[in-house]
Amino acid sequence: MKPHSSPSNKIYLAIMAILGWFALIAQFYIHINSGIADTDELVIRFFSFFTILTNLIVAICCSVLLFKPVTGFFSKHKTLTAITVYILVVGLIYNFILRSLWKPEGLQKIVDELLHTVIPAMFLFYWLIFVEKNKLSWNIILPWLIYPLVYLIFVLIRGTFSGYYPYPFLNADTLGFKKVLLNSVGITVVFIVLSALFVAIGNRNRGFLHD
């Protein structure tokens, strides 16, 4: 039986998919009804958050694996490991840097915890239990940086023209591009260290298989 098609796997994927889609839809509802900007601008801002984009990837991934578990892009161990790195960065940056900047309440608090803590932790557990690890290689780390790099370029270009930056550490208007660049380098290091850690775990598993 393939790991992605086992009953326990499917149940776990279903739970993650339900939680993920609920959190994204609820966050969109809250955001679009905030009234802080025009509707078109709010939609663009919603999809300008790395948190939203990455949780969307997770929700799509879980949904695809739930119904088509053994073939396609999302069934590849490299893809699943990259997504794990991305969603863990979401959790780490929020809980160590951004959590203290605001105090959400009610539905927003529930959604906040799902997007930044529960889903990252659940996807990490999924990777640890269900994802094949012994085929990871070191040369895949740099390609994994393409997604966050493209995101950074988009945010900075759009922010230059709109004046809106989704995260305070990327706000070039208040911090200056030099400080934003330094912040970006620091976050890039986090991506690389996490990626290297996951590849190292894969190599360790490979060693155990050959023993």
PDB file of C-alpha atoms in Angstrom:
ATOM      1  CA  MET A   1       0.000   0.000   0.000  1.00  0.00           C
ATOM      2  CA  LYS A   2       1.327   3.444  -0.922  1.00  0.00           C
ATOM      3  CA  PRO A   3       1.858   5.762   2.084  1.00  0.00           C
ATOM      4  CA  HIS A   4      -0.326   8.489   0.535  1.00  0.00           C
ATOM      5  CA  SER A   5      -3.249   6.081   0.100  1.00  0.00           C
ATOM      6  CA  SER A   6      -3.326   4.425   3.521  1.00  0.00           C
ATOM      7  CA  PRO A   7      -6.510   4.960   5.588  1.00  0.00           C
ATOM      8  CA  SER A   8      -4.707   6.838   8.351  1.00  0.00           C
ATOM      9  CA  ASN A   9      -3.037   9.051   5.758  1.00  0.00           C
ATOM     10  CA  LYS A  10      -6.351   9.889   4.107  1.00  0.00           C
ATOM     11  CA  ILE A  11      -7.984  10.768   7.419  1.00  0.00           C
ATOM     12  CA  TYR A  12      -5.083  13.018   8.344  1.00  0.00           C
ATOM     13  CA  LEU A  13      -5.094  14.688   4.915  1.00  0.00           C
ATOM     14  CA  ALA A  14      -8.848  15.244   5.162  1.00  0.00           C
ATOM     15  CA  ILE A  15      -8.486  16.944   8.549  1.00  0.00           C
ATOM     16  CA  MET A  16      -5.699  19.203   7.278  1.00  0.00           C
ATOM     17  CA  ALA A  17      -7.634  20.056   4.117  1.00  0.00           C
ATOM     18  CA  ILE A  18     -10.793  20.940   6.064  1.00  0.00           C
ATOM     19  CA  LEU A  19      -8.906  23.075   8.575  1.00  0.00           C
ATOM     20  CA  GLY A  20      -6.866  24.727   5.833  1.00  0.00           C
ATOM     21  CA  TRP A  21      -9.811  25.676   3.624  1.00  0.00           C
ATOM     22  CA  PHE A  22     -11.840  26.832   6.622  1.00  0.00           C
ATOM     23  CA  ALA A  23      -9.008  29.081   7.811  1.00  0.00           C
ATOM     24  CA  LEU A  24      -8.400  30.549   4.347  1.00  0.00           C
ATOM     25  CA  ILE A  25     -12.082  31.210   3.618  1.00  0.00           C
ATOM     26  CA  ALA A  26     -12.674  32.683   7.072  1.00  0.00           C
ATOM     27  CA  GLN A  27      -9.584  34.896   6.779  1.00  0.00           C
ATOM     28  CA  PHE A  28     -10.718  36.086   3.349  1.00  0.00           C
ATOM     29  CA  TYR A  29     -14.156  36.930   4.769  1.00  0.00           C
ATOM     30  CA  ILE A  30     -12.626  38.876   7.666  1.00  0.00           C
ATOM     31  CA  HIS A  31     -10.158  40.653   5.413  1.00  0.00           C
ATOM     32  CA  ILE A  32     -12.601  41.582   2.662  1.00  0.00           C
ATOM     33  CA  ASN A  33     -15.044  43.018   5.222  1.00  0.00           C
ATOM     34  CA  SER A  34     -12.422  45.038   7.091  1.00  0.00           C
ATOM     35  CA  GLY A  35     -13.228  48.182   5.084  1.00  0.00           C
ATOM     36  CA  ILE A  36      -9.654  49.448   5.215  1.00  0.00           C
ATOM     37  CA  ALA A  37      -9.417  49.703   1.414  1.00  0.00           C
ATOM     38  CA  ASP A  38     -11.404  49.152  -1.778  1.00  0.00           C
ATOM     39  CA  THR A  39     -12.480  45.583  -2.493  1.00  0.00           C
ATOM     40  CA  ASP A  40     -10.081  45.140  -5.431  1.00  0.00           C
ATOM     41  CA  GLU A  41      -7.180  46.358  -3.325  1.00  0.00           C
ATOM     42  CA  LEU A  42      -8.180  44.097  -0.440  1.00  0.00           C
ATOM     43  CA  VAL A  43      -8.209  41.053  -2.716  1.00  0.00           C
ATOM     44  CA  ILE A  44      -4.708  41.884  -3.943  1.00  0.00           C
ATOM     45  CA  ARG A  45      -3.504  42.473  -0.394  1.00  0.00           C
ATOM     46  CA  PHE A  46      -4.980  39.145   0.738  1.00  0.00           C
ATOM     47  CA  PHE A  47      -2.911  37.265  -1.811  1.00  0.00           C
ATOM     48  CA  SER A  48       0.149  39.379  -0.975  1.00  0.00           C
ATOM     49  CA  PHE A  49       0.721  37.531   2.294  1.00  0.00           C
ATOM     50  CA  PHE A  50       3.242  34.681   2.259  1.00  0.00           C
ATOM     51  CA  THR A  51       1.124  33.096   4.982  1.00  0.00           C
ATOM     52  CA  ILE A  52      -1.949  33.014   2.753  1.00  0.00           C
ATOM     53  CA  LEU A  53      -0.121  31.804  -0.348  1.00  0.00           C
ATOM     54  CA  THR A  54       1.692  29.041   1.536  1.00  0.00           C
ATOM     55  CA  ASN A  55      -1.396  27.868   3.413  1.00  0.00           C
ATOM     56  CA  LEU A  56      -3.196  27.843   0.067  1.00  0.00           C
ATOM     57  CA  ILE A  57      -0.462  25.580  -1.315  1.00  0.00           C
ATOM     58  CA  VAL A  58      -0.853  23.305   1.719  1.00  0.00           C
ATOM     59  CA  ALA A  59      -4.644  23.153   1.338  1.00  0.00           C
ATOM     60  CA  ILE A  60      -4.387  22.376  -2.379  1.00  0.00           C
ATOM     61  CA  CYS A  61      -1.685  19.777  -1.719  1.00  0.00           C
ATOM     62  CA  CYS A  62      -3.753  17.997   0.934  1.00  0.00           C
ATOM     63  CA  SER A  63      -6.856  18.072  -1.256  1.00  0.00           C
ATOM     64  CA  VAL A  64      -5.026  16.689  -4.291  1.00  0.00           C
ATOM     65  CA  LEU A  65      -3.357  13.912  -2.281  1.00  0.00           C
ATOM     66  CA  LEU A  66      -6.687  13.028  -0.717  1.00  0.00           C
ATOM     67  CA  PHE A  67      -8.277  12.276  -4.074  1.00  0.00           C
ATOM     68  CA  LYS A  68      -5.219  11.475  -6.237  1.00  0.00           C
ATOM     69  CA  PRO A  69      -2.661  10.132  -3.771  1.00  0.00           C
ATOM     70  CA  VAL A  70       0.066   8.407  -5.792  1.00  0.00           C
ATOM     71  CA  THR A  71       0.638  10.463  -8.932  1.00  0.00           C
ATOM     72  CA  GLY A  72       1.373  14.037  -9.852  1.00  0.00           C
ATOM     73  CA  PHE A  73       3.391  16.975  -8.605  1.00  0.00           C
ATOM     74  CA  PHE A  74       2.156  16.989  -5.002  1.00  0.00           C
ATOM     75  CA  SER A  75       2.924  13.303  -4.437  1.00  0.00           C
ATOM     76  CA  LYS A  76       6.671  13.846  -4.964  1.00  0.00           C
ATOM     77  CA  HIS A  77       8.786  13.720  -1.833  1.00  0.00           C
ATOM     78  CA  LYS A  78      10.778  16.789  -2.953  1.00  0.00           C
ATOM     79  CA  THR A  79       7.600  18.817  -3.362  1.00  0.00           C
ATOM     80  CA  LEU A  80       6.229  17.748   0.017  1.00  0.00           C
ATOM     81  CA  THR A  81       9.520  18.546   1.741  1.00  0.00           C
ATOM     82  CA  ALA A  82       9.705  21.991   0.140  1.00  0.00           C
ATOM     83  CA  ILE A  83       6.134  22.749   1.240  1.00  0.00           C
ATOM     84  CA  THR A  84       7.035  21.627   4.762  1.00  0.00           C
ATOM     85  CA  VAL A  85       9.933  24.088   4.803  1.00  0.00           C
ATOM     86  CA  TYR A  86       7.722  26.926   3.532  1.00  0.00           C
ATOM     87  CA  ILE A  87       4.911  26.385   6.034  1.00  0.00           C
ATOM     88  CA  LEU A  88       7.378  26.000   8.903  1.00  0.00           C
ATOM     89  CA  VAL A  89       8.928  29.358   8.016  1.00  0.00           C
ATOM     90  CA  VAL A  90       5.413  30.817   8.184  1.00  0.00           C
ATOM     91  CA  GLY A  91       5.015  29.451  11.698  1.00  0.00           C
ATOM     92  CA  LEU A  92       8.475  30.451  12.898  1.00  0.00           C
ATOM     93  CA  ILE A  93       8.388  34.025  11.580  1.00  0.00           C
ATOM     94  CA  TYR A  94       4.949  34.663  13.001  1.00  0.00           C
ATOM     95  CA  ASN A  95       5.483  33.114  16.417  1.00  0.00           C
ATOM     96  CA  PHE A  96       8.931  34.584  16.997  1.00  0.00           C
ATOM     97  CA  ILE A  97       8.590  37.986  15.283  1.00  0.00           C
ATOM     98  CA  LEU A  98       5.000  38.979  14.558  1.00  0.00           C
ATOM     99  CA  ARG A  99       2.841  37.456  17.292  1.00  0.00           C
ATOM    100  CA  SER A 100       3.587  40.236  19.782  1.00  0.00           C
ATOM    101  CA  LEU A 101       2.554  42.978  17.334  1.00  0.00           C
ATOM    102  CA  TRP A 102      -1.190  42.404  17.652  1.00  0.00           C
ATOM    103  CA  LYS A 103      -3.864  40.693  19.730  1.00  0.00           C
ATOM    104  CA  PRO A 104      -6.551  39.073  17.562  1.00  0.00           C
ATOM    105  CA  GLU A 105      -9.871  38.113  19.123  1.00  0.00           C
ATOM    106  CA  GLY A 106     -12.817  35.873  18.321  1.00  0.00           C
ATOM    107  CA  LEU A 107     -12.858  34.245  14.897  1.00  0.00           C
ATOM    108  CA  GLN A 108      -9.699  36.101  13.892  1.00  0.00           C
ATOM    109  CA  LYS A 109      -7.805  34.495  16.773  1.00  0.00           C
ATOM    110  CA  ILE A 110      -8.985  31.020  15.777  1.00  0.00           C
ATOM    111  CA  VAL A 111      -8.006  31.593  12.155  1.00  0.00           C
ATOM    112  CA  ASP A 112      -4.709  33.119  13.223  1.00  0.00           C
ATOM    113  CA  GLU A 113      -3.750  30.051  15.243  1.00  0.00           C
ATOM    114  CA  LEU A 114      -4.783  27.695  12.457  1.00  0.00           C
ATOM    115  CA  LEU A 115      -2.761  29.472   9.774  1.00  0.00           C
ATOM    116  CA  HIS A 116       0.360  30.114  11.833  1.00  0.00           C
ATOM    117  CA  THR A 117       0.579  27.290  14.372  1.00  0.00           C
ATOM    118  CA  VAL A 118      -1.822  24.370  13.925  1.00  0.00           C
ATOM    119  CA  ILE A 119      -1.418  23.777  10.193  1.00  0.00           C
ATOM    120  CA  PRO A 120       2.402  24.216  10.199  1.00  0.00           C
ATOM    121  CA  ALA A 121       2.667  21.746  13.087  1.00  0.00           C
ATOM    122  CA  MET A 122       0.287  19.278  11.432  1.00  0.00           C
ATOM    123  CA  PHE A 123       2.096  19.400   8.099  1.00  0.00           C
ATOM    124  CA  LEU A 124       5.453  18.861   9.827  1.00  0.00           C
ATOM    125  CA  PHE A 125       3.958  15.798  11.548  1.00  0.00           C
ATOM    126  CA  TYR A 126       2.643  14.618   8.183  1.00  0.00           C
ATOM    127  CA  TRP A 127       6.121  14.915   6.695  1.00  0.00           C
ATOM    128  CA  LEU A 128       7.700  13.043   9.596  1.00  0.00           C
ATOM    129  CA  ILE A 129       5.226  10.162   9.441  1.00  0.00           C
ATOM    130  CA  PHE A 130       4.153   9.750   5.824  1.00  0.00           C
ATOM    131  CA  VAL A 131       6.723  11.297   3.449  1.00  0.00           C
ATOM    132  CA  GLU A 132       9.615   9.323   1.983  1.00  0.00           C
ATOM    133  CA  LYS A 133      12.869  10.984   3.014  1.00  0.00           C
ATOM    134  CA  ASN A 134      15.750   8.867   1.758  1.00  0.00           C
ATOM    135  CA  LYS A 135      15.774  10.342  -1.770  1.00  0.00           C
ATOM    136  CA  LEU A 136      16.485  13.956  -0.830  1.00  0.00           C
ATOM    137  CA  SER A 137      19.686  15.465  -2.218  1.00  0.00           C
ATOM    138  CA  TRP A 138      21.609  18.635  -1.398  1.00  0.00           C
ATOM    139  CA  ASN A 139      21.236  20.143  -4.878  1.00  0.00           C
ATOM    140  CA  ILE A 140      17.501  20.689  -4.397  1.00  0.00           C
ATOM    141  CA  ILE A 141      17.975  23.361  -1.721  1.00  0.00           C
ATOM    142  CA  LEU A 142      18.662  26.297  -4.058  1.00  0.00           C
ATOM    143  CA  PRO A 143      15.659  25.594  -6.340  1.00  0.00           C
ATOM    144  CA  TRP A 144      13.470  25.623  -3.230  1.00  0.00           C
ATOM    145  CA  LEU A 145      14.403  29.312  -2.769  1.00  0.00           C
ATOM    146  CA  ILE A 146      12.745  30.322  -6.056  1.00  0.00           C
ATOM    147  CA  TYR A 147       9.263  30.617  -4.560  1.00  0.00           C
ATOM    148  CA  PRO A 148      10.211  32.919  -1.639  1.00  0.00           C
ATOM    149  CA  LEU A 149      12.506  34.928  -3.944  1.00  0.00           C
ATOM    150  CA  VAL A 150       9.741  35.533  -6.492  1.00  0.00           C
ATOM    151  CA  TYR A 151       7.433  36.454  -3.615  1.00  0.00           C
ATOM    152  CA  LEU A 152       9.950  38.965  -2.243  1.00  0.00           C
ATOM    153  CA  ILE A 153      10.444  40.604  -5.632  1.00  0.00           C
ATOM    154  CA  PHE A 154       6.681  40.897  -6.121  1.00  0.00           C
ATOM    155  CA  VAL A 155       6.115  42.439  -2.674  1.00  0.00           C
ATOM    156  CA  LEU A 156       8.913  44.988  -3.059  1.00  0.00           C
ATOM    157  CA  ILE A 157       7.906  46.041  -6.570  1.00  0.00           C
ATOM    158  CA  ARG A 158       4.254  46.346  -5.659  1.00  0.00           C
ATOM    159  CA  GLY A 159       5.091  48.128  -2.417  1.00  0.00           C
ATOM    160  CA  THR A 160       7.172  50.679  -4.300  1.00  0.00           C
ATOM    161  CA  PHE A 161       4.134  51.683  -6.356  1.00  0.00           C
ATOM    162  CA  SER A 162       1.302  51.097  -3.871  1.00  0.00           C
ATOM    163  CA  GLY A 163       2.985  51.933  -0.563  1.00  0.00           C
ATOM    164  CA  TYR A 164       1.601  48.710   0.937  1.00  0.00           C
ATOM    165  CA  TYR A 165       3.856  46.028   2.407  1.00  0.00           C
ATOM    166  CA  PRO A 166       2.232  42.966   4.019  1.00  0.00           C
ATOM    167  CA  TYR A 167       4.932  42.585   6.673  1.00  0.00           C
ATOM    168  CA  PRO A 168       6.677  45.289   8.734  1.00  0.00           C
ATOM    169  CA  PHE A 169      10.134  43.778   8.193  1.00  0.00           C
ATOM    170  CA  LEU A 170       9.654  44.224   4.430  1.00  0.00           C
ATOM    171  CA  ASN A 171       8.418  47.832   4.610  1.00  0.00           C
ATOM    172  CA  ALA A 172      11.019  49.661   2.553  1.00  0.00           C
ATOM    173  CA  ASP A 173       9.249  52.997   3.031  1.00  0.00           C
ATOM    174  CA  THR A 174       9.869  52.986   6.778  1.00  0.00           C
ATOM    175  CA  LEU A 175      12.977  50.814   7.072  1.00  0.00           C
ATOM    176  CA  GLY A 176      14.784  51.609   3.837  1.00  0.00           C
ATOM    177  CA  PHE A 177      15.865  49.082   1.228  1.00  0.00           C
ATOM    178  CA  LYS A 178      19.166  48.347   2.982  1.00  0.00           C
ATOM    179  CA  LYS A 179      17.424  47.202   6.172  1.00  0.00           C
ATOM    180  CA  VAL A 180      14.827  45.251   4.183  1.00  0.00           C
ATOM    181  CA  LEU A 181      17.630  43.553   2.267  1.00  0.00           C
ATOM    182  CA  LEU A 182      19.316  42.572   5.528  1.00  0.00           C
ATOM    183  CA  ASN A 183      16.019  41.232   6.870  1.00  0.00           C
ATOM    184  CA  SER A 184      15.507  39.282   3.657  1.00  0.00           C
ATOM    185  CA  VAL A 185      18.974  37.765   3.890  1.00  0.00           C
ATOM    186  CA  GLY A 186      18.241  36.687   7.462  1.00  0.00           C
ATOM    187  CA  ILE A 187      14.998  34.994   6.439  1.00  0.00           C
ATOM    188  CA  THR A 188      16.782  33.363   3.488  1.00  0.00           C
ATOM    189  CA  VAL A 189      19.231  31.859   5.958  1.00  0.00           C
ATOM    190  CA  VAL A 190      16.264  30.404   7.860  1.00  0.00           C
ATOM    191  CA  PHE A 191      14.993  28.814   4.631  1.00  0.00           C
ATOM    192  CA  ILE A 192      18.428  27.363   3.856  1.00  0.00           C
ATOM    193  CA  VAL A 193      19.039  26.040   7.373  1.00  0.00           C
ATOM    194  CA  LEU A 194      15.628  24.372   7.521  1.00  0.00           C
ATOM    195  CA  SER A 195      16.070  22.902   4.042  1.00  0.00           C
ATOM    196  CA  ALA A 196      19.510  21.569   4.953  1.00  0.00           C
ATOM    197  CA  LEU A 197      18.095  20.069   8.136  1.00  0.00           C
ATOM    198  CA  PHE A 198      15.408  18.185   6.204  1.00  0.00           C
ATOM    199  CA  VAL A 199      17.894  16.932   3.621  1.00  0.00           C
ATOM    200  CA  ALA A 200      20.216  15.830   6.419  1.00  0.00           C
ATOM    201  CA  ILE A 201      17.359  13.889   8.014  1.00  0.00           C
ATOM    202  CA  GLY A 202      16.747  12.263   4.640  1.00  0.00           C
ATOM    203  CA  ASN A 203      20.409  11.319   4.289  1.00  0.00           C
ATOM    204  CA  ARG A 204      20.406   9.876   7.790  1.00  0.00           C
ATOM    205  CA  ASN A 205      17.404   7.738   6.902  1.00  0.00           C
ATOM    206  CA  ARG A 206      19.201   6.612   3.753  1.00  0.00           C
ATOM    207  CA  GLY A 207      22.150   5.540   5.900  1.00  0.00           C
ATOM    208  CA  PHE A 208      19.868   3.509   8.138  1.00  0.00           C
ATOM    209  CA  LEU A 209      18.358   1.793   5.091  1.00  0.00           C
ATOM    210  CA  HIS A 210      21.812   0.769   3.868  1.00  0.00           C
ATOM    211  CA  ASP A 211      23.005  -0.505   7.252  1.00  0.00           C
TER     212      ASP A 211
END
